[in-house]
Each structure stands twice: as structure tokens, then as C-alpha cells.
Short mmCIF file of C-alpha atoms in Angstrom, two decimals:
data_model
loop_
_atom_site.label_atom_id
_atom_site.label_comp_id
_atom_site.label_asym_id
_atom_site.label_seq_id
_atom_site.Cartn_x
_atom_site.Cartn_y
_atom_site.Cartn_z
CA MET A 160 211.33 68.83 230.62
CA ASP A 161 211.20 71.34 233.21
CA ALA A 162 214.73 73.00 234.79
CA GLU A 163 216.31 70.29 236.98
CA GLU A 164 216.02 68.26 234.29
CA LEU A 165 218.11 69.85 232.27
CA ILE A 166 220.53 70.98 234.25
CA THR A 167 220.69 66.70 235.12
CA LYS A 168 221.19 66.49 231.79
CA TYR A 169 223.65 68.79 231.34
CA ALA A 170 225.76 68.15 234.12
CA ALA A 171 226.07 64.91 232.90
CA GLY A 172 227.32 65.77 229.65
CA GLU A 173 224.22 66.52 227.40
CA ARG A 174 224.33 69.58 225.13
CA ASP A 175 221.91 69.18 222.78
CA PHE A 176 218.16 70.54 223.45
CA THR A 177 216.82 71.29 220.59
CA ALA A 178 213.48 72.70 220.43
CA ILE A 179 212.91 71.81 224.21
CA LEU A 180 209.79 73.57 226.00
CA LEU A 181 211.18 75.58 228.47
CA CYS A 182 208.53 78.67 229.83
CA GLU A 183 208.59 80.04 232.75
CA ALA A 184 211.90 78.04 234.31
CA ASN A 185 214.38 79.50 236.39
CA LEU A 186 217.89 78.90 234.94
CA SER A 187 219.80 81.02 236.54
CA ARG A 188 223.24 81.91 237.54
CA ILE A 189 224.07 78.44 236.37
CA ASP A 190 226.37 76.99 233.30
CA LEU A 191 225.21 76.48 230.55
CA SER A 192 228.50 76.86 228.23
CA GLY A 193 228.08 75.30 224.39
CA ALA A 194 225.10 74.31 225.16
CA ASN A 195 222.41 73.72 221.96
CA PHE A 196 219.19 75.51 222.33
CA SER A 197 218.03 76.32 218.82
CA GLU A 198 214.89 76.71 218.08
CA ALA A 199 213.87 76.16 221.98
CA ILE A 200 211.13 78.13 223.75
CA LEU A 201 212.57 79.78 226.31
CA SER A 202 209.97 82.84 227.04
CA LEU A 203 209.59 84.06 230.29
CA THR A 204 212.49 81.74 231.13
CA ASN A 205 215.37 83.27 234.39
CA MET A 206 218.88 82.81 232.67
CA SER A 207 220.19 85.68 234.66
CA GLY A 208 223.95 85.69 235.59
CA THR A 209 223.88 82.52 233.15
CA ASN A 210 226.78 81.20 231.23
CA LEU A 211 225.87 80.48 227.76
CA SER A 212 228.93 81.78 226.10
CA ASN A 213 229.37 79.59 222.88
CA ALA A 214 226.00 78.24 223.25
CA ASN A 215 223.58 77.71 219.59
CA MET A 216 219.73 78.88 220.05
CA ARG A 217 219.79 79.45 216.47
CA LYS A 218 215.57 80.92 216.42
CA ALA A 219 215.15 80.19 219.81
CA LYS A 220 212.15 82.14 221.55
CA LEU A 221 213.12 84.10 224.07
CA ASN A 222 210.57 86.77 224.50
CA VAL A 223 210.17 88.72 227.23
CA ALA A 224 213.35 85.84 228.75
CA ARG A 225 215.36 87.43 231.48
CA LEU A 226 219.28 87.57 230.67
CA SER A 227 220.80 90.57 232.58
CA GLY A 228 224.66 89.78 233.12
CA ALA A 229 224.33 86.92 230.67
CA ASN A 230 227.13 85.56 229.32
CA LEU A 231 226.38 84.69 225.27
CA TYR A 232 230.02 85.42 223.99
CA LYS A 233 230.24 84.15 220.65
CA ALA A 234 226.53 82.32 221.02
CA ASN A 235 224.42 82.04 218.06
CA LEU A 236 221.13 83.79 218.45
CA SER A 237 220.84 84.50 215.02
CA GLY A 238 216.44 84.60 213.86
CA ALA A 239 216.16 84.75 217.98
CA ILE A 240 213.09 86.24 219.21
CA LEU A 241 213.96 88.19 221.99
CA ASN A 242 210.80 90.75 221.73
CA VAL A 243 210.80 92.77 225.77
CA ALA A 244 213.28 90.59 227.07
CA ASN A 245 215.64 91.76 229.84
CA LEU A 246 219.50 91.92 228.70
CA ILE A 247 220.29 94.43 231.18
CA ARG A 248 224.47 94.66 231.02
CA ALA A 249 224.43 91.08 229.49
CA ASP A 250 227.67 89.65 227.81
CA LEU A 251 226.96 90.14 223.52
CA ARG A 252 230.35 90.53 222.68
CA GLU A 253 231.05 88.37 218.91
CA ALA A 254 227.82 87.04 218.98
CA GLN A 255 225.21 85.96 216.46
CA LEU A 256 222.23 87.98 216.06
CA VAL A 257 221.43 87.76 212.42
CA GLU A 258 217.77 88.63 211.53
CA ALA A 259 216.93 88.43 215.92
CA THR A 260 214.01 89.84 216.39
CA MET A 261 214.73 92.37 219.79
CA ILE A 262 211.45 94.80 219.62
CA ARG A 263 211.52 96.51 222.66
CA SER A 264 214.14 94.50 224.21
CA GLU A 265 216.46 96.15 227.42
CA LEU A 266 220.15 96.43 226.63
CA ILE A 267 221.09 99.22 229.00
CA ARG A 268 224.77 98.57 229.33
CA ALA A 269 224.89 95.45 227.85
CA ASN A 270 228.26 94.77 225.80
CA LEU A 271 228.10 93.75 221.73
CA SER A 272 231.37 94.75 220.91
CA SER A 273 231.57 92.99 217.33
CA ALA A 274 228.40 91.28 217.13
CA ASN A 275 226.93 90.59 214.02
CA LEU A 276 223.24 91.97 214.19
CA THR A 277 223.27 92.32 210.38
CA GLY A 278 219.77 92.74 209.64
CA ALA A 279 218.11 92.56 213.48
CA ASN A 280 214.83 94.42 214.84
CA LEU A 281 215.97 96.47 217.56
CA SER A 282 212.94 98.58 217.21
CA GLU A 283 212.50 100.45 220.14
CA ALA A 284 214.79 98.84 221.86
CA ASP A 285 217.00 100.38 225.42
CA LEU A 286 220.24 100.74 224.36
CA ARG A 287 221.56 102.82 226.30
CA GLU A 288 225.07 102.73 227.59
CA ALA A 289 225.78 99.77 225.32
CA THR A 290 228.90 99.00 224.11
CA LEU A 291 228.62 98.60 220.51
CA ARG A 292 232.43 98.93 219.09
CA GLU A 293 232.59 97.24 215.62
CA ALA A 294 229.28 95.79 215.58
CA ASN A 295 227.68 94.63 212.15
CA LEU A 296 224.38 96.68 212.24
CA GLU A 297 223.98 96.21 208.44
CA GLN A 298 220.00 97.08 207.33
CA ALA A 299 219.41 97.04 211.51
CA ASP A 300 215.74 98.03 212.67
CA LEU A 301 216.94 100.47 215.07
CA SER A 302 213.85 102.90 214.70
CA GLY A 303 213.07 104.58 217.83
CA ALA A 304 215.68 102.71 219.88
CA HIS A 305 217.11 104.40 222.86
CA LEU A 306 221.44 104.24 222.31
CA ARG A 307 221.77 107.64 224.32
CA GLY A 308 225.34 107.14 225.58
CA ALA A 309 226.07 104.30 223.12
CA SER A 310 229.50 103.45 222.10
CA LEU A 311 229.30 102.13 218.65
CA THR A 312 232.90 102.91 217.10
CA ALA A 313 233.98 101.77 213.92
CA ALA A 314 230.39 99.73 213.97
CA ASN A 315 228.62 98.90 210.97
CA LEU A 316 225.33 100.86 210.15
CA GLU A 317 225.22 100.99 206.45
CA ARG A 318 221.63 101.04 205.54
CA ALA A 319 220.30 100.93 209.44
CA ASN A 320 216.73 102.48 210.04
CA LEU A 321 217.53 105.04 212.83
CA HIS A 322 214.05 106.58 212.35
CA ARG A 323 213.77 108.67 215.85
CA ALA A 324 216.13 106.93 217.23
CA ASP A 325 217.83 108.70 220.09
CA LEU A 326 221.92 108.62 219.45
CA SER A 327 222.81 111.77 221.85
CA ARG A 328 226.05 111.94 223.24
CA ALA A 329 226.62 108.40 221.40
CA ASP A 330 230.39 107.66 220.66
CA LEU A 331 230.03 106.90 216.59
CA ARG A 332 233.26 107.72 215.66
CA GLY A 333 234.27 106.29 212.57
CA VAL A 334 231.07 104.46 212.18
CA ASN A 335 229.80 103.54 208.78
CA LEU A 336 226.20 105.15 208.31
CA CYS A 337 226.20 105.02 204.82
CA ASN A 338 222.55 105.42 203.15
CA ALA A 339 221.31 105.23 206.88
CA GLU A 340 218.07 106.16 207.62
CA LEU A 341 218.43 108.88 210.34
CA ARG A 342 215.22 111.08 209.94
CA GLN A 343 214.12 113.27 213.00
CA ALA A 344 217.02 110.91 215.12
CA ASN A 345 218.16 112.80 217.85
CA LEU A 346 222.41 113.17 217.91
CA SER A 347 222.81 116.10 219.96
CA GLN A 348 226.19 115.95 221.54
CA ALA A 349 226.83 112.92 219.65
CA ASN A 350 230.49 112.28 218.19
CA LEU A 351 230.29 111.21 214.89
CA SER A 352 234.27 112.73 214.18
CA GLY A 353 235.30 110.28 210.64
CA ALA A 354 231.68 108.93 210.30
CA ASP A 355 230.56 108.22 206.75
CA LEU A 356 227.12 109.18 206.48
CA ARG A 357 227.34 109.28 202.37
CA GLY A 358 223.98 109.82 201.01
CA ALA A 359 222.41 109.34 204.54
CA ASN A 360 219.05 110.96 205.10
CA LEU A 361 218.95 113.60 207.33
CA ARG A 362 216.54 115.24 207.38
CA TRP A 363 215.19 117.43 210.67
CA ALA A 364 217.30 115.52 212.76
CA ASP A 365 219.09 117.59 216.08
CA LEU A 366 222.61 117.29 215.45
CA SER A 367 222.61 120.37 218.19
CA GLY A 368 226.51 120.26 219.48
CA ALA A 369 227.63 117.60 217.64
CA ASN A 370 231.09 116.29 216.53
CA LEU A 371 231.33 115.90 213.06
CA THR A 372 235.00 116.93 212.31
CA GLY A 373 235.82 114.74 208.79
CA ALA A 374 232.86 113.17 208.54
CA ASP A 375 231.89 112.38 204.94
CA LEU A 376 228.27 113.74 203.91
CA ASP A 377 228.82 113.39 200.50
CA GLU A 378 224.79 113.98 199.28
CA ALA A 379 223.83 113.49 202.66
CA ARG A 380 220.45 114.81 203.17
CA LEU A 381 220.25 117.74 205.90
CA SER A 382 217.07 119.23 205.36
CA GLY A 383 215.88 121.37 208.38
CA ALA A 384 218.49 119.62 210.78
CA ASN A 385 219.60 121.22 213.56
CA LEU A 386 223.17 121.76 213.50
CA TYR A 387 223.43 124.71 216.00
CA GLY A 388 226.87 125.05 217.23
CA ALA A 389 227.69 121.13 215.72
CA ASN A 390 231.86 120.89 214.72
CA LEU A 391 231.81 120.10 211.22
CA SER A 392 235.57 121.41 210.61
CA ASN A 393 237.31 119.74 207.59
CA VAL A 394 233.78 118.26 206.46
CA ASN A 395 232.72 116.73 203.33
CA LEU A 396 229.77 118.66 201.95
CA LEU A 397 229.59 118.07 198.73
CA ASN A 398 226.60 117.70 196.72
CA ALA A 399 224.44 117.26 200.24
CA THR A 400 221.21 119.08 201.04
CA LEU A 401 220.65 121.68 203.85
CA VAL A 402 217.58 123.44 202.71
CA HIS A 403 216.01 124.97 205.64
CA ALA A 404 218.87 123.24 207.91
CA ASP A 405 220.05 125.59 211.09
CA LEU A 406 224.01 125.62 210.81
CA THR A 407 223.70 128.90 213.62
CA GLN A 408 227.39 129.22 215.24
CA ALA A 409 228.30 125.49 213.51
CA ASN A 410 232.09 125.58 212.88
CA LEU A 411 232.77 125.57 209.47
CA ILE A 412 236.71 125.58 209.18
CA HIS A 413 238.00 123.87 206.46
CA ALA A 414 234.28 122.35 205.21
CA ASP A 415 233.98 121.42 201.48
CA TRP A 416 230.41 122.34 200.81
CA VAL A 417 230.88 122.94 196.40
CA GLY A 418 227.45 121.71 195.49
CA ALA A 419 225.69 121.96 198.52
CA ASP A 420 221.49 123.52 198.59
CA LEU A 421 221.70 125.69 201.36
CA THR A 422 218.01 127.45 200.40
CA GLY A 423 216.85 128.51 203.06
CA ALA A 424 219.79 128.18 206.00
CA ALA A 425 220.48 129.49 208.83
CA LEU A 426 223.64 130.18 209.03
CA THR A 427 224.06 133.54 211.82
CA GLY A 428 227.46 133.17 213.75
CA ALA A 429 228.74 130.05 211.74
CA LYS A 430 233.00 129.83 211.48
CA ILE A 431 233.77 129.55 207.65
CA TYR A 432 237.23 130.19 207.50
CA ALA A 433 239.24 128.48 204.63
CA VAL A 434 234.88 127.09 203.28
CA SER A 435 234.55 129.02 199.50
CA ARG A 436 231.72 130.82 198.86
CA PHE A 437 231.59 129.55 194.84
CA ASP A 438 229.65 126.69 193.84
CA VAL A 439 226.45 126.86 196.77
CA LYS A 440 223.33 127.60 196.37
CA ALA A 441 222.43 130.01 199.02
CA ASP A 442 219.25 131.45 197.93
CA ASP A 443 216.97 133.37 200.88
CA ILE A 444 219.27 132.45 203.51
CA THR A 445 219.61 134.26 207.06
CA CYS A 446 222.87 134.86 208.21
CA ASP A 447 223.86 138.62 210.13
CA TRP A 448 227.44 137.78 210.41
CA VAL A 449 230.18 134.67 209.80
CA ASP A 450 233.27 134.52 211.40
CA LEU A 451 236.11 134.22 209.53
CA SER A 452 238.94 134.05 211.76
CA PRO A 453 241.34 130.85 211.12
CA ASN A 454 240.66 129.32 215.31
CA GLY A 455 237.41 130.37 215.27
CA ASP A 456 237.69 133.11 217.84
CA ARG A 457 235.94 135.68 216.63
CA SER A 458 239.10 137.26 215.64
CA HIS A 459 237.52 138.37 212.13
CA ILE A 460 234.17 139.12 212.47
CA GLN A 461 232.23 139.85 209.13
CA ARG A 462 228.50 141.06 209.61
CA PHE A 463 225.73 141.61 206.43
CA THR A 464 222.48 143.81 205.87
CA PRO A 465 220.22 140.45 204.18
CA GLU A 466 221.62 141.91 200.66
CA GLU A 467 225.14 141.46 201.75
CA SER A 468 224.40 137.95 203.01
CA GLN A 469 222.85 137.01 199.53
CA ARG A 470 226.43 138.61 197.56
CA PHE A 471 228.78 136.74 199.89
CA PHE A 472 227.38 133.27 199.61
CA ASN A 473 226.01 133.28 196.09
CA ALA A 474 229.51 134.67 194.36
CA THR A 475 230.74 133.01 191.34
CA PRO A 476 234.41 131.93 191.49
CA PRO A 477 236.55 134.09 189.79
CA THR A 478 237.72 132.47 186.75
CA VAL A 479 241.04 132.93 184.02
CA GLN A 480 240.12 131.26 181.00
CA ILE A 481 242.20 131.34 178.02
CA ILE A 482 240.71 129.71 175.04
CA VAL A 483 243.20 128.69 171.93
CA ASP A 484 241.95 128.31 168.43
CA ARG A 485 242.68 124.73 167.79
CA PRO A 486 241.67 121.36 169.42
CA LEU A 487 244.35 120.22 171.72
CA ASP A 488 245.67 116.78 170.96
CA PRO A 489 247.42 114.11 173.28
CA ASP A 490 251.56 115.47 172.81
CA ALA A 491 249.81 119.36 173.57
CA ASN A 492 248.18 118.31 176.18
CA PHE A 493 251.44 115.81 177.50
CA VAL A 494 252.92 119.38 177.37
CA LEU A 495 251.14 121.47 178.57
CA ALA A 496 250.36 119.76 181.43
CA ALA A 497 254.58 119.24 182.25
CA THR A 498 254.74 122.54 181.91
CA TYR A 499 252.30 123.98 183.99
CA ARG A 500 253.59 121.36 186.27
CA GLN A 501 256.88 123.13 186.15
CA ILE A 502 255.64 126.44 186.61
CA ALA A 503 253.14 125.60 189.92
CA ARG A 504 256.68 124.43 191.29
CA GLN A 505 258.05 127.41 191.85
CA TYR A 506 254.65 129.35 191.47
CA PRO A 507 252.25 128.17 194.26
CA ALA A 508 249.15 130.06 193.27
CA LEU A 509 248.92 128.30 190.41
CA SER A 510 249.05 124.85 192.04
CA HIS A 511 245.78 123.49 191.42
CA PRO A 512 245.42 122.21 187.29
CA PRO A 513 242.95 123.82 184.78
CA SER A 514 239.75 122.31 183.19
CA ILE A 515 240.15 122.00 179.74
CA GLU A 516 237.35 121.49 177.26
CA VAL A 517 237.91 120.54 173.67
CA ASN A 518 235.45 121.08 170.83
CA SER A 519 236.40 120.45 167.40
CA ARG A 520 238.10 123.56 166.99
CA ARG A 521 239.20 125.31 169.88
CA THR A 522 240.69 124.12 173.55
CA ILE A 523 239.66 126.54 176.11
CA ILE A 524 241.37 125.97 179.26
CA SER A 525 239.94 127.71 182.79
CA PHE A 526 241.43 128.53 186.04
CA LYS A 527 239.41 128.55 188.68
CA ILE A 528 240.77 131.24 192.06
CA GLU A 529 239.51 132.11 195.05
CA GLN A 530 239.89 135.41 194.90
CA ASP A 531 238.64 138.61 192.55
CA GLU A 532 242.92 139.70 193.28
CA GLN A 533 244.24 137.23 192.01
CA LEU A 534 243.35 137.18 188.49
CA PHE A 535 245.76 139.33 186.79
CA PRO A 536 248.18 137.71 187.97
CA THR A 537 246.89 134.05 187.63
CA ALA A 538 246.71 135.44 184.51
CA PHE A 539 249.81 136.28 183.83
CA VAL A 540 251.35 133.06 184.73
CA ALA A 541 249.19 130.67 182.93
CA ILE A 542 249.42 132.51 179.82
CA ILE A 543 252.63 131.20 179.50
CA PRO A 544 253.16 128.48 177.57
CA PHE A 545 251.70 129.92 174.27
CA SER A 546 253.06 132.16 171.89
CA ASP A 547 250.75 135.13 172.89
CA ALA A 548 252.54 135.41 176.06
CA ALA A 549 254.36 138.00 175.72
CA PHE A 550 251.45 140.62 174.16
CA THR A 551 248.91 139.56 176.98
CA GLN A 552 251.15 140.05 179.68
CA LYS A 553 252.00 143.22 177.97
CA ASN A 554 248.44 143.91 178.24
CA LEU A 555 248.01 143.13 181.54
CA ILE A 556 250.62 145.99 182.37
CA THR A 557 248.87 148.08 180.16
CA LEU A 558 245.48 148.18 181.95
CA ILE A 559 246.91 148.27 185.58
CA LYS A 560 248.80 151.33 184.86
CA MET A 561 245.24 152.55 183.25
CA ILE A 562 243.23 152.35 186.55
CA GLN A 563 246.45 154.03 188.72
CA PRO A 564 244.82 156.22 190.95
CA GLN A 565 245.03 159.94 188.95
CA SER A 566 243.44 163.41 189.47
CA GLY A 567 240.05 163.44 188.18
CA ASN A 568 239.57 159.81 187.65
CA ASN A 569 237.88 159.90 191.37
CA LEU A 570 238.16 156.11 191.87
CA GLY A 571 237.49 156.68 195.75
CA VAL A 572 238.93 154.83 198.27
CA ARG A 573 238.36 151.51 198.47
CA VAL A 574 238.63 150.99 194.66
CA SER A 575 241.94 152.97 194.59
CA ASN A 576 243.35 150.42 197.78
CA MET A 577 242.85 147.66 195.71
CA VAL A 578 244.03 149.26 192.13
CA VAL A 579 247.13 149.48 194.92
CA GLN A 580 246.46 145.84 195.94
CA LEU A 581 246.28 144.68 192.01
CA ASN A 582 249.42 146.22 191.10
CA VAL A 583 251.58 145.23 194.14
CA ALA A 584 250.49 141.52 193.31
CA LEU A 585 251.32 141.63 190.05
CA THR A 586 254.42 143.39 190.51
CA LYS A 587 255.32 140.62 193.12
CA THR A 588 254.69 138.65 189.99
CA MET A 589 256.67 139.92 187.68
CA ARG A 590 259.50 139.57 189.67
CA LYS A 591 258.66 136.22 190.42
CA ILE A 592 258.49 135.39 186.93
CA GLY A 593 261.64 136.82 186.54
CA GLU A 594 263.66 134.44 188.43
CA MET A 595 261.67 130.83 187.45
CA LYS A 596 263.19 128.52 185.44
CA ILE A 597 261.17 126.90 183.21
CA GLN A 598 263.01 124.26 180.76
CA PRO A 599 260.70 124.36 177.43
CA ILE A 600 259.32 120.61 176.52
CA ARG A 601 259.18 119.74 173.00
CA LEU A 602 257.89 116.97 170.59
CA ASP A 603 258.95 115.97 167.28
CA ARG A 604 255.45 116.37 166.55
CA GLU A 605 254.27 119.11 164.80
CA PRO A 606 250.55 119.34 165.72
CA MET A 607 252.08 119.95 169.37
CA SER A 608 253.72 123.26 168.28
CA SER A 609 251.26 124.84 166.34
CA PHE A 610 248.55 124.83 168.90
CA PHE A 611 250.86 126.82 170.99
CA GLN A 612 251.69 128.84 168.54
CA SER A 613 247.98 128.92 167.75
CA PRO A 614 245.89 132.20 168.41
CA THR A 615 244.67 132.77 171.99
CA GLN A 616 241.66 134.78 173.87
CA THR A 617 242.51 135.88 177.42
CA VAL A 618 239.21 136.49 179.27
CA LEU A 619 238.98 137.14 183.18
CA ALA A 620 235.60 136.76 185.03
CA ASN A 621 234.92 138.28 188.56
CA SER A 622 233.20 136.89 191.78
CA SER A 623 229.91 139.53 190.41
CA ALA A 624 230.26 137.28 186.89
CA GLU A 625 231.69 140.54 184.94
CA THR A 626 234.23 139.91 182.25
CA LEU A 627 237.09 141.94 180.84
CA MET A 628 238.36 140.97 177.35
CA ILE A 629 242.48 141.34 178.21
CA HIS A 630 244.01 139.72 174.78
CA TYR A 631 241.95 138.62 171.70
CA HIS A 632 244.48 137.66 168.59
CA PRO A 633 243.73 139.19 165.45
CA ASP A 634 243.65 136.37 163.81
CA PHE A 635 241.53 134.27 166.22
CA GLY A 636 238.64 132.47 164.83
CA ARG A 637 240.05 132.58 160.63
CA ASN A 638 241.58 128.92 160.48
CA LEU A 639 244.52 129.77 158.67
CA THR A 640 245.96 127.30 159.36
CA ASN A 641 243.82 124.89 157.03
CA LEU A 642 244.04 127.55 154.16
CA PRO A 643 245.93 125.71 151.12
CA GLY A 644 248.44 127.09 150.13
CA VAL A 645 249.95 128.70 154.19
CA ASN A 646 252.73 127.39 155.12
CA LYS A 647 251.50 125.98 158.78
CA THR A 648 254.97 126.38 160.80
CA SER A 649 255.32 130.25 159.54
CA ILE A 650 252.10 131.24 161.52
CA SER A 651 253.02 133.47 164.25
CA PRO A 652 251.31 135.62 166.35
CA ALA A 653 254.51 137.88 165.97
CA ILE A 654 253.48 137.79 161.24
CA LYS A 655 251.92 140.99 162.75
CA ALA A 656 251.27 143.58 164.87
CA GLN A 657 249.07 142.60 167.78
CA ARG A 658 246.04 144.82 167.00
CA PHE A 659 243.72 144.89 170.04
CA THR A 660 242.49 148.00 171.30
CA THR A 661 242.09 147.85 175.26
CA PRO A 662 238.56 148.02 176.82
CA PRO A 663 237.82 151.86 177.89
CA LEU A 664 238.87 153.16 181.54
CA ASN A 665 235.40 152.91 182.72
CA THR A 666 234.88 149.34 181.49
CA VAL A 667 238.44 148.25 183.73
CA ILE A 668 237.41 150.51 186.43
CA GLU A 669 233.85 149.16 187.09
CA PHE A 670 235.11 145.43 186.55
CA VAL A 671 237.49 146.36 189.80
CA LYS A 672 234.84 147.94 191.42
CA SER A 673 232.38 144.75 190.83
CA PHE A 674 235.69 142.96 193.04
CA TYR A 675 234.03 141.09 195.86
CA GLN A 676 235.95 142.68 198.78
CA LEU A 677 235.23 141.77 202.49
CA GLY A 678 234.86 144.17 204.85
CA GLU A 679 233.31 146.34 202.17
#
């Protein structure tokens, strides 16, 4: 069949041209909409500007075909072979291109919105400034593809291969790149805000100047990646790998990178307001200064020596730990949670619930906080549900009084100022506690009440991993409630005087001295 015969038959109403052989023909700018060209061989054919909307071209061979400006709206090209084909400015909206082969094809400014390209091979294809909004490219091969300036908003690229692809200045807002292969990809100046990059491989990728605001990079691999000046505000970097990544002058305001590996990373000039310094691995980092201002305007610069930067990024979270000499039972767990909920409503500093570890004998309640200065006030509030509260709170007040600046103790200006801050914070907390109204929550089951009357220990750990015992009940560890003949309900911390020897003055001072304080 030649071109003239095909045109005549189509005009006569025939639509089935399955498996025809029509190479190097000229079919440009004619209407062939709805025609069936499945398994046809149309290599080198000129279909520029042709209307092929709703056409069936499944498994057709269109190598080096000219389809520039063609209308392929809703056309079925699944399994078709379009290697080195010219599809510049073609309309492929909602087209079916499942497992199509389009190696080195030209798709400059083509419109592939909502097209289905699942498993398609587009390696080294030219998709510059193409539109792929909401397109499905799951498991597609785009290795070495040129996507500079392309629009892929809300597209699905899950498990796609974009190794060495050029996505510079591309619009990737809300795109799904979960577990995608992006090694050595060029994403400079790309807009990836709200993108899903969980588990993506971005090793040695260029993300300089990219916008990743609110993106999800949970467990993403970014070793050696260039993130110079990238916007990573509000990004999720939980457990991400950033070994030797360049984060120089990156915006990390409100980013969450708990569990991230920053070994060997460059962080000079990074904006890290409201970013936790805890629970990250940051060995051998390079960081001369960081921007701690809320708006990233450099109004609060913190400069470091190499040793200071290591200390800043390798701190441990300050922790208040209450150890109860009894395992937590379900009723006590309910009461504990309800009581802390009441407290948090009136004392926002305790808004984060504690972690609780229970073994056969004891319960460990741990509150992690952001600043060393909040250790004493947090302990003062956290102990409230327990019978040991009054004794623990008294010890906290005693310890603060012990280290008040006095002649002869030579605390130095920094520590003296810190002690004043601690005293002010604790005083404010005491005043707030006095105004609080905590309603008792009771259950008519004896094990619950015994739990809160059990002996406790309260231990503080600061950001330098130094610890300080605040309270130690004299019966702790003696397990009197299990002794024969002992009335369980009668055991209370008030039975005997609380024998607790306060730590030596020097121990308390050294604990406060090891607080990490910005500007020191």
C-alpha cells in the first residue's frame, strides 16, 4: 500500500490498516484520526502535522518517523518503536505509551500531559521544555534524557531510571520520585517543592539552587550530592545519607534530619534555624559558620572553629529521665498519659510525649528537650504525677541555690549568667505550676496507685552527655512491695525521711559548665 491508496481508503471510510508496510511515505497534514495502525511498519514516514488522535498504533514501528506537530491525543502507542523519531511539539495528551521504545527521540516542547509511559524507554530522548503534567512514567527509562525546563508537576516517576538525566530548571512540583534512580542527574535550579523522593538514589546529583521546600527525602541517598544554595526548608531528611554532600549556604530552616548521616558534609553558611542538632551523624564536617536567624537573613551568625563545629553538630539531646521502681501496667499507663495531657495543655514546654521503656521490674520515662536550660524546669514538671514529686522538686530548688553566684566560688561570667537564667526559668515554672489545676485521675485498681507511689530516680543528661542525679528514693531497688507481710498500700515515700545527699557543689557546677550555649 502506498500513501495515495491509504488516503483514498481512509476517505472511503476504511480504518483498519493493521500491519501495513509503508516506509518513507508522505502522510503529512492529513486526517487519520481513529485509524488502526497496530503493528504497522511506518519507519521514516512523514506524518508532520497529521491528525492521529485516538489512533491505534500499538506495536507499530515508527523509527526515524517525522511526527512533529502531530495530533496524537489519546492515541495508543503502547509497545510502539519510535527510536530517533521527531515528535517536536506533538500533542500526546492522554496517549498510551506503555513500554514504548523512544530511544533518542525528539520530543522538544511536546505535550504529554496525563500520558501513560509506564515502563517506556526514553533513554537519551530530548524532552526539553516538554509538558508531562500528571504523566505516568513509573519504571520508565529516562537515563541520559534531556528534560531541561520540562514541566512534570504531579507526574509519577516512581522507580524511574533518570541516571545522568538533565532536569535543570524543570518543574517537578509534587512529583513522585519514590525509589527513583537519579545518580549524577542534573537538577540544578529545578523546582521539587513537595516532591516525594523517599528512598531515591541522588548520589552525586547536582541540586544546586534547587527548590526542595517540603519535599520528602526519607532515607534518600545523597552522598556526594551538590546542594549548594538549595532550598531545603521544611524538608524531611529522616535517616537520609548525605556523606560528603555539599550543603554550603543551603536553606534548612525547619528541616527534619534526625538519623541523617552527614559525615564529611560541607555546611558553611547553611541556614539552620529550628533544626535539631541531635541524633545526626556529623563526623569530619566542614563548617565555618551557620545562619541561625528565623528568616535566613544572616541577622544571627554563629561562627565556629573546626572543634566547635564538631561539638555543635554532634550534641546529644538533653534528657530528663524518671526511673520508676515498678513496671508500668495498662491502668497506670492510661492515668500517666491523661495526666501529662492535662499538664501539656497548661504548660506547653511539656507538649512532646515521653518515650517509655518497660521491663519486668522498672519503667523508664524519658523526656527529650531542645535546650540544656530547660532541664531543671522540665524535671520540675515531669515528676508531678508521682508521690516523689515534692522531694524531687525540693532538690531541684536546692541545687539551683547551691550554685548561685557568691564570693569565692569563681564561676566566671558565662556560668554565672547561665545560673541566673536557670533560676529565672525555674522560678517561672514554679509560678506556672502554682496556677495549674490538675484534676486527679483515679481508677479503682490497686496496681495503678502503687505505680505512682513507687520509689523513683530522676536523672538529668545534658547535651554533652554529662549526667546529674536529682533524686534517689532510699527504697529504690529494694522492691519492698513484694516482701511477705508488707502492706502494699501503706508504702509511701513519706514513710521515712528522704535520705538523698545532694551532689558536691563542683559536680553541679561542672554539669552546668558543660551546657552547650550559642555564642560561647
